[in-house]
XYZ file of C-alpha atoms in Angstrom:
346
model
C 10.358 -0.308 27.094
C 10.138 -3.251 28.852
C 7.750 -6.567 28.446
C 4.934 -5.448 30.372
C 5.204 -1.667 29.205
C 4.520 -3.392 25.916
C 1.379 -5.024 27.053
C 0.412 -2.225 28.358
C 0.508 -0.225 25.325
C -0.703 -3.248 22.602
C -3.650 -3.367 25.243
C -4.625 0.249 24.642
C -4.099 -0.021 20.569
C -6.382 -2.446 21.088
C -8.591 -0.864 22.852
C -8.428 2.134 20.306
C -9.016 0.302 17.557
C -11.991 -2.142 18.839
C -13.982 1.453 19.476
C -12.395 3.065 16.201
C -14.082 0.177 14.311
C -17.271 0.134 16.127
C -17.468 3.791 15.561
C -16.755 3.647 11.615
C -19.224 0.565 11.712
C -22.591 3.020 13.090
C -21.190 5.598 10.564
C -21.480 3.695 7.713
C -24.635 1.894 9.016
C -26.597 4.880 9.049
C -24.848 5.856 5.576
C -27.035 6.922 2.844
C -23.906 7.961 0.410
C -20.537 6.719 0.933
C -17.327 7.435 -1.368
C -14.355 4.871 -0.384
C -10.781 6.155 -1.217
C -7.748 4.248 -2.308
C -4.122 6.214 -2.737
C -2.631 7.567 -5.533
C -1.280 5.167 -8.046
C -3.378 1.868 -5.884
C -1.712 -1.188 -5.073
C -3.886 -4.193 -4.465
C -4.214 -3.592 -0.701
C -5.363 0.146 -1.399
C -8.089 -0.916 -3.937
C -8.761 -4.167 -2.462
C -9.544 -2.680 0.582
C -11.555 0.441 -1.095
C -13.574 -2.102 -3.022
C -14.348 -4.961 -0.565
C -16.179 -2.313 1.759
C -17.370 -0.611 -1.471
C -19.611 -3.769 -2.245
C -20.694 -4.792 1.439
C -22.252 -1.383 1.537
C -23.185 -1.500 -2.318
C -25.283 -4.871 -0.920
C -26.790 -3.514 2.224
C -28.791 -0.690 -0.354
C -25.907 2.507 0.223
C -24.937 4.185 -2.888
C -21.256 4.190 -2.659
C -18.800 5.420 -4.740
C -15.113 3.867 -5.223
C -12.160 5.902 -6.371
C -8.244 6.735 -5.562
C -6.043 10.031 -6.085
C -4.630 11.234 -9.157
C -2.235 13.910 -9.255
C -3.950 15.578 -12.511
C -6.183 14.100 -14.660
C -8.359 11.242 -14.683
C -6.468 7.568 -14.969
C -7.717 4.180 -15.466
C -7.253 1.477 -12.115
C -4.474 -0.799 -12.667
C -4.956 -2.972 -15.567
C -4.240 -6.050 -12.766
C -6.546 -4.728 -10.555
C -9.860 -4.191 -12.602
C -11.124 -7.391 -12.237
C -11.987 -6.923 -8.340
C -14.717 -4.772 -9.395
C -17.409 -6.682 -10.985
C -20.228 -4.612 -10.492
C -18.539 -1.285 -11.587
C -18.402 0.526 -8.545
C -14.772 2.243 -9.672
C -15.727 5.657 -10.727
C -12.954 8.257 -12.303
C -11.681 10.724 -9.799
C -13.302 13.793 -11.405
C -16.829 12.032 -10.612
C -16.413 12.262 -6.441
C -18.706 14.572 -4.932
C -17.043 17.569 -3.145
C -18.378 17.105 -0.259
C -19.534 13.388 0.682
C -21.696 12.557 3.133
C -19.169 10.196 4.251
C -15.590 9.483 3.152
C -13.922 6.592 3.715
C -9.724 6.925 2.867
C -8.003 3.122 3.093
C -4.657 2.339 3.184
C -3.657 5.846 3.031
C -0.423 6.782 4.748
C -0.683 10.577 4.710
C -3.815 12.945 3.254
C -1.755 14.383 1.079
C -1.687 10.686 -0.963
C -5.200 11.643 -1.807
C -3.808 13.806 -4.760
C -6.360 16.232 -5.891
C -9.034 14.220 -3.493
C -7.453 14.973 -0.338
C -9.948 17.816 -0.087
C -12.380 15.903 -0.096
C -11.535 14.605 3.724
C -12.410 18.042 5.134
C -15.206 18.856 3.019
C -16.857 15.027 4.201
C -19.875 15.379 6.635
C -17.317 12.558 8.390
C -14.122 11.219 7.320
C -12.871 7.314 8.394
C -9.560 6.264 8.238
C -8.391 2.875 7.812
C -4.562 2.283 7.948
C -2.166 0.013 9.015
C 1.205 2.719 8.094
C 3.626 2.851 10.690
C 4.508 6.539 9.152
C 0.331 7.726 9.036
C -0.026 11.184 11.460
C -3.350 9.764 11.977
C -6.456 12.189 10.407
C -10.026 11.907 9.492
C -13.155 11.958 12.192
C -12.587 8.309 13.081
C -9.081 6.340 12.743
C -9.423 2.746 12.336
C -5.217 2.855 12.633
C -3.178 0.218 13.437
C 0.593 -0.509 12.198
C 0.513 -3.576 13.711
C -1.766 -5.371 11.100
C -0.242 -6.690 8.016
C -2.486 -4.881 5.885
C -5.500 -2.795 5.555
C -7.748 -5.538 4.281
C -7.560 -7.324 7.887
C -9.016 -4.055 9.403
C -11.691 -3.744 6.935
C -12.551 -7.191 7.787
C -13.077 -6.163 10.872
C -15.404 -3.444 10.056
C -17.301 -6.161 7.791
C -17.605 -8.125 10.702
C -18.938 -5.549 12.740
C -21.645 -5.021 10.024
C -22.395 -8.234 9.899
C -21.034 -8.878 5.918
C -21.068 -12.258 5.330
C -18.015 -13.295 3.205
C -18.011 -14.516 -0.376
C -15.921 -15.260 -3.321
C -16.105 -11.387 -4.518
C -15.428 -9.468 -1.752
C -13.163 -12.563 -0.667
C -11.174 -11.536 -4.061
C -10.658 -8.124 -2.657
C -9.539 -8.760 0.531
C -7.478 -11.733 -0.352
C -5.308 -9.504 -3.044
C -4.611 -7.109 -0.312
C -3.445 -9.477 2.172
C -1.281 -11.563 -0.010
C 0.913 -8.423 -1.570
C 1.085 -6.596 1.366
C 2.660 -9.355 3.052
C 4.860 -10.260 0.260
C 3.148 -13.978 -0.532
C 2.625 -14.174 3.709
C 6.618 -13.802 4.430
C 5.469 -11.279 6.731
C 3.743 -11.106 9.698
C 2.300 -13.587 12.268
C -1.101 -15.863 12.345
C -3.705 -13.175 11.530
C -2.996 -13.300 7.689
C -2.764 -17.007 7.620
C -6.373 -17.232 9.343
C -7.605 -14.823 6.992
C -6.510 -16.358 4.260
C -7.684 -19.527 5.441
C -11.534 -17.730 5.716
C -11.116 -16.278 2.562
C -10.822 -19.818 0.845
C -13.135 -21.620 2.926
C -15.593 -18.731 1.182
C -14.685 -19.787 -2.060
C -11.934 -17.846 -3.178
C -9.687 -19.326 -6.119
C -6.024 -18.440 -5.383
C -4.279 -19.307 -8.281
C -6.149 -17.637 -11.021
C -5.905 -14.572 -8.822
C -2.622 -14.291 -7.853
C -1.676 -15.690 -11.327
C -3.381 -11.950 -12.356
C -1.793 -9.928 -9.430
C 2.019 -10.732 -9.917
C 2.233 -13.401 -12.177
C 1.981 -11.989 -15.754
C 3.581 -9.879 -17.915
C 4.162 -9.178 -21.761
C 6.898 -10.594 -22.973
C 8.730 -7.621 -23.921
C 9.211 -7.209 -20.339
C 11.325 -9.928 -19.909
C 13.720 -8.190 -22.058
C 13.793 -4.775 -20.036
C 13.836 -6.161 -16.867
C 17.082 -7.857 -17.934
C 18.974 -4.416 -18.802
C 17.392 -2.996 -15.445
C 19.088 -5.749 -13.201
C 22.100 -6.020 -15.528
C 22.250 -2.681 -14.452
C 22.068 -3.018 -10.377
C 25.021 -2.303 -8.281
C 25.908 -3.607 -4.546
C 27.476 -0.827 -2.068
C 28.418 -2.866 0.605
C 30.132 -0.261 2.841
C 26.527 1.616 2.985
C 25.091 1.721 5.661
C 27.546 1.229 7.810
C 28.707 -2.005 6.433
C 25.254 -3.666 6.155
C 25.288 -3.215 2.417
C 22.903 -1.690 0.086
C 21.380 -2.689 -3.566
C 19.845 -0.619 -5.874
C 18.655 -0.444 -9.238
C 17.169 2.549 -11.768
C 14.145 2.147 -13.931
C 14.723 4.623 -16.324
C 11.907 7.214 -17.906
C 11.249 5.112 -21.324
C 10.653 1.975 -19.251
C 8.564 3.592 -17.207
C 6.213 5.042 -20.314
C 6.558 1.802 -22.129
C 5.016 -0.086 -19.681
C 2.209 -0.618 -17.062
C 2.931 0.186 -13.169
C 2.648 -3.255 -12.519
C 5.589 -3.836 -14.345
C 7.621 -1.114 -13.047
C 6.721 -1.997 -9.545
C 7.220 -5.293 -9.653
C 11.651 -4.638 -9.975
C 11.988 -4.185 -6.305
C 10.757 -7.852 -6.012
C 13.707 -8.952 -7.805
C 16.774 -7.090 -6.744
C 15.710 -7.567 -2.957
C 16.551 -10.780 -3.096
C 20.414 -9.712 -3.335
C 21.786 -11.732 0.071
C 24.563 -9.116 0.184
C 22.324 -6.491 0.859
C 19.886 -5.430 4.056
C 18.696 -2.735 2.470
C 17.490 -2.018 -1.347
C 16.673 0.913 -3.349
C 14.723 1.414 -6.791
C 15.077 4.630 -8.565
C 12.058 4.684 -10.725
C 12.261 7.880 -12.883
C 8.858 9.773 -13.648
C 9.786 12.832 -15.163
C 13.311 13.958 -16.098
C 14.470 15.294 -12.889
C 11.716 13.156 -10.675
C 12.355 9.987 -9.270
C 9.739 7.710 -6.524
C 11.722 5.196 -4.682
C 10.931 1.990 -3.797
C 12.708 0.997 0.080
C 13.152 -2.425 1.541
C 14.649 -3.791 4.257
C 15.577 -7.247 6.197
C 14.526 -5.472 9.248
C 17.998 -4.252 10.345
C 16.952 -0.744 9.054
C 13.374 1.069 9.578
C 13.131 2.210 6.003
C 10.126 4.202 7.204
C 11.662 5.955 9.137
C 14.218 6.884 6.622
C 11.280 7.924 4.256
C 9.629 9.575 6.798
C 12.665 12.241 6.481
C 12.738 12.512 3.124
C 9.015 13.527 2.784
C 7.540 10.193 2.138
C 6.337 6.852 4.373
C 5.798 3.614 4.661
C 6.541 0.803 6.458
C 9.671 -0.478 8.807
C 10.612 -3.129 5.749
C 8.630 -1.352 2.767
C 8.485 2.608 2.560
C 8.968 4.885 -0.631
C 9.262 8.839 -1.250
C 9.282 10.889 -4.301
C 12.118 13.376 -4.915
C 13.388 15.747 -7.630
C 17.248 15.764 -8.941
C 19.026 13.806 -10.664
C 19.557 10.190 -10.191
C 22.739 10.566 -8.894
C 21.792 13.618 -6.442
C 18.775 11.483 -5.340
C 20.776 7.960 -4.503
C 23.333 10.745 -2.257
C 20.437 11.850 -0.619
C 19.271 8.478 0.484
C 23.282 6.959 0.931
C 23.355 9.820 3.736
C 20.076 9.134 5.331
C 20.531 5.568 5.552
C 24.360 6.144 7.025
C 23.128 8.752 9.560
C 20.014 6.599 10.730
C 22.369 3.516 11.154
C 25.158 5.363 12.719
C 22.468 6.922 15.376
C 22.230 3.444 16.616
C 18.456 3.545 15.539
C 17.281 0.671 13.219
């Protein structure tokens, strides 16, 4: 594809998404109930995003309703998280209506990361997506979907916009925690997170107390297991095909002994290994059930990668869940790294 086939085809994404977001705008304008979706097991953009549109329309008199999948029963928001909802708008996933008037699923790659509330996207008088996963099939009754933006949050900014939300230290909060994980502290990406970020402030948004809560504390007995977990990494550099590959195993007891934020805050650390393009964190859930964690320097399109092993992501952050053992699951992933390499695909 050449430069102005590119043009061409940014052009129409952004022609899709300006009506997309217009479109999920009216919808939710003439909303009398709304229930707004994060994934299963939320990261910051997921519920940032779920919540900073859950309180515009909380504020403009809609009865909303803010929730994310399970895969059984009931569980609590992240601990790290909880503090972006103020006014209580999280509700447990057993208290979403079946059938919502409108459903609103955000930063979710595939239905099926709905868990037990992916249902709930057919049974919704309408359904709006709003994504930014390279990997998403696209689904819902409007698709605010664009891989090109850093993270959901910038789209739902957009759709505040197009409401006419004003911004302010709350909802700034929301949309500020998104944007700042997704694109690992703004390593990633072009302007559009730095202007947001830039808004987000000039609305009164403290940074440092909230980040300091996102990423930046942990107990102290963490310290210790974190240790035997990178202790523990090894370096492959023959795989892929000589670009090298790090990965590490967070095993079952560490993952019961302490919050998600912990566990999914390893990958952080062992992809900073200069030896490696691509890395790989075995986090182990059950005995024989492992979700991985996938980076890359860009060399590689982890996504893609994930993609074929039943999961998704992005090009430089993806992740799948697997059954096997540890050592029948790293095989699985040594092979589709080599073969996507040696295709002469990223």
């Amino acid at each position: 594809m050449g430069p102005d086939d590119r043009d061409d085809a940014d052009a129409a994404i952004d022609r899709a998404v300006a009506r997309a977001v217009a479109e999920a705008a009216a919808a939710l304008r003439d909303a009398a109930e709304v229930v707004v979706l994060g994934h299963v097991s939320p990261d910051a953009d997921s519920l940032g995003s779920a919540l900073a549109l859950g309180l515009a329309l909380h504020r403009r008199g809609v009865s909303v309703r803010v929730s994310f999948g399970v895969q059984g029963e009931d569980e609590p928001a992240p601990e790290s998280l909880r503090a972006l909802d103020p006014e209580g708008l999280l509700v447990p996933a057993s208290a979403v209506p079946e059938a919502p008037e409108v459903v609103v699923a955000c930063d979710t790659a595939d239905q099926h990361r709905l868990g037990v509330l992916a249902g709930r996207v057919d049974a919704a008088g309408c359904a709006i997506l709003v994504d930014h996963h390279a990997s998403n099939p696209g689904f819902g009754t409007i698709r605010v979907l664009d891989p090109r933006a850093e993270a959901t949050v910038l789209l739902v900014r957009r759709i505040l916009a197009e409401l006419g939300t004003p911004l302010d230290p709350v909802i700034g909060r929301c949309l500020y925690a998104g944007l700042a994980t997704d694109t690992v502290g703004f390593r990633i990406g072009g302007p559009g997170p730095h202007r947001l970020a830039a808004e987000l402030v000039e609305a009164g948004v403290e940074v440092e107390p909230l980040m300091r809560e996102l990423v930046d504390s942990h107990p102290f007995a963490w310290l210790g297991a974190l240790g035997g977990i990178l202790a523990g990494a090894e370096l492959e550099p023959g795989v892929p095909a000589g670009r090298g590959t790090v990965h590490a195993t967070v095993p079952l007891d560490v993952v019961r002994r302490f919050r998600p934020e912990e566990v999914e805050s390893v990958v952080d650390h062992v992809r900073t290994a200069v030896e490696a393009e691509v890395t790989v964190v075995l986090k182990q859930v059950a005995e024989t059930r492992w979700t991985v964690s996938l980076r890359s320097r860009g060399a590689v399109d982890v996504a893609a990668v994930a993609v074929g092993l039943g999961g998704g992501g992005h090009p430089r952050a993806a992740g799948f869940t697997r059954d096997g053992t540890r050592d029948e699951v790293l095989g699985t992933i040594r092979e589709a790294l080599t073969t996507r390499v040696r295709s002469g695909r990223r």
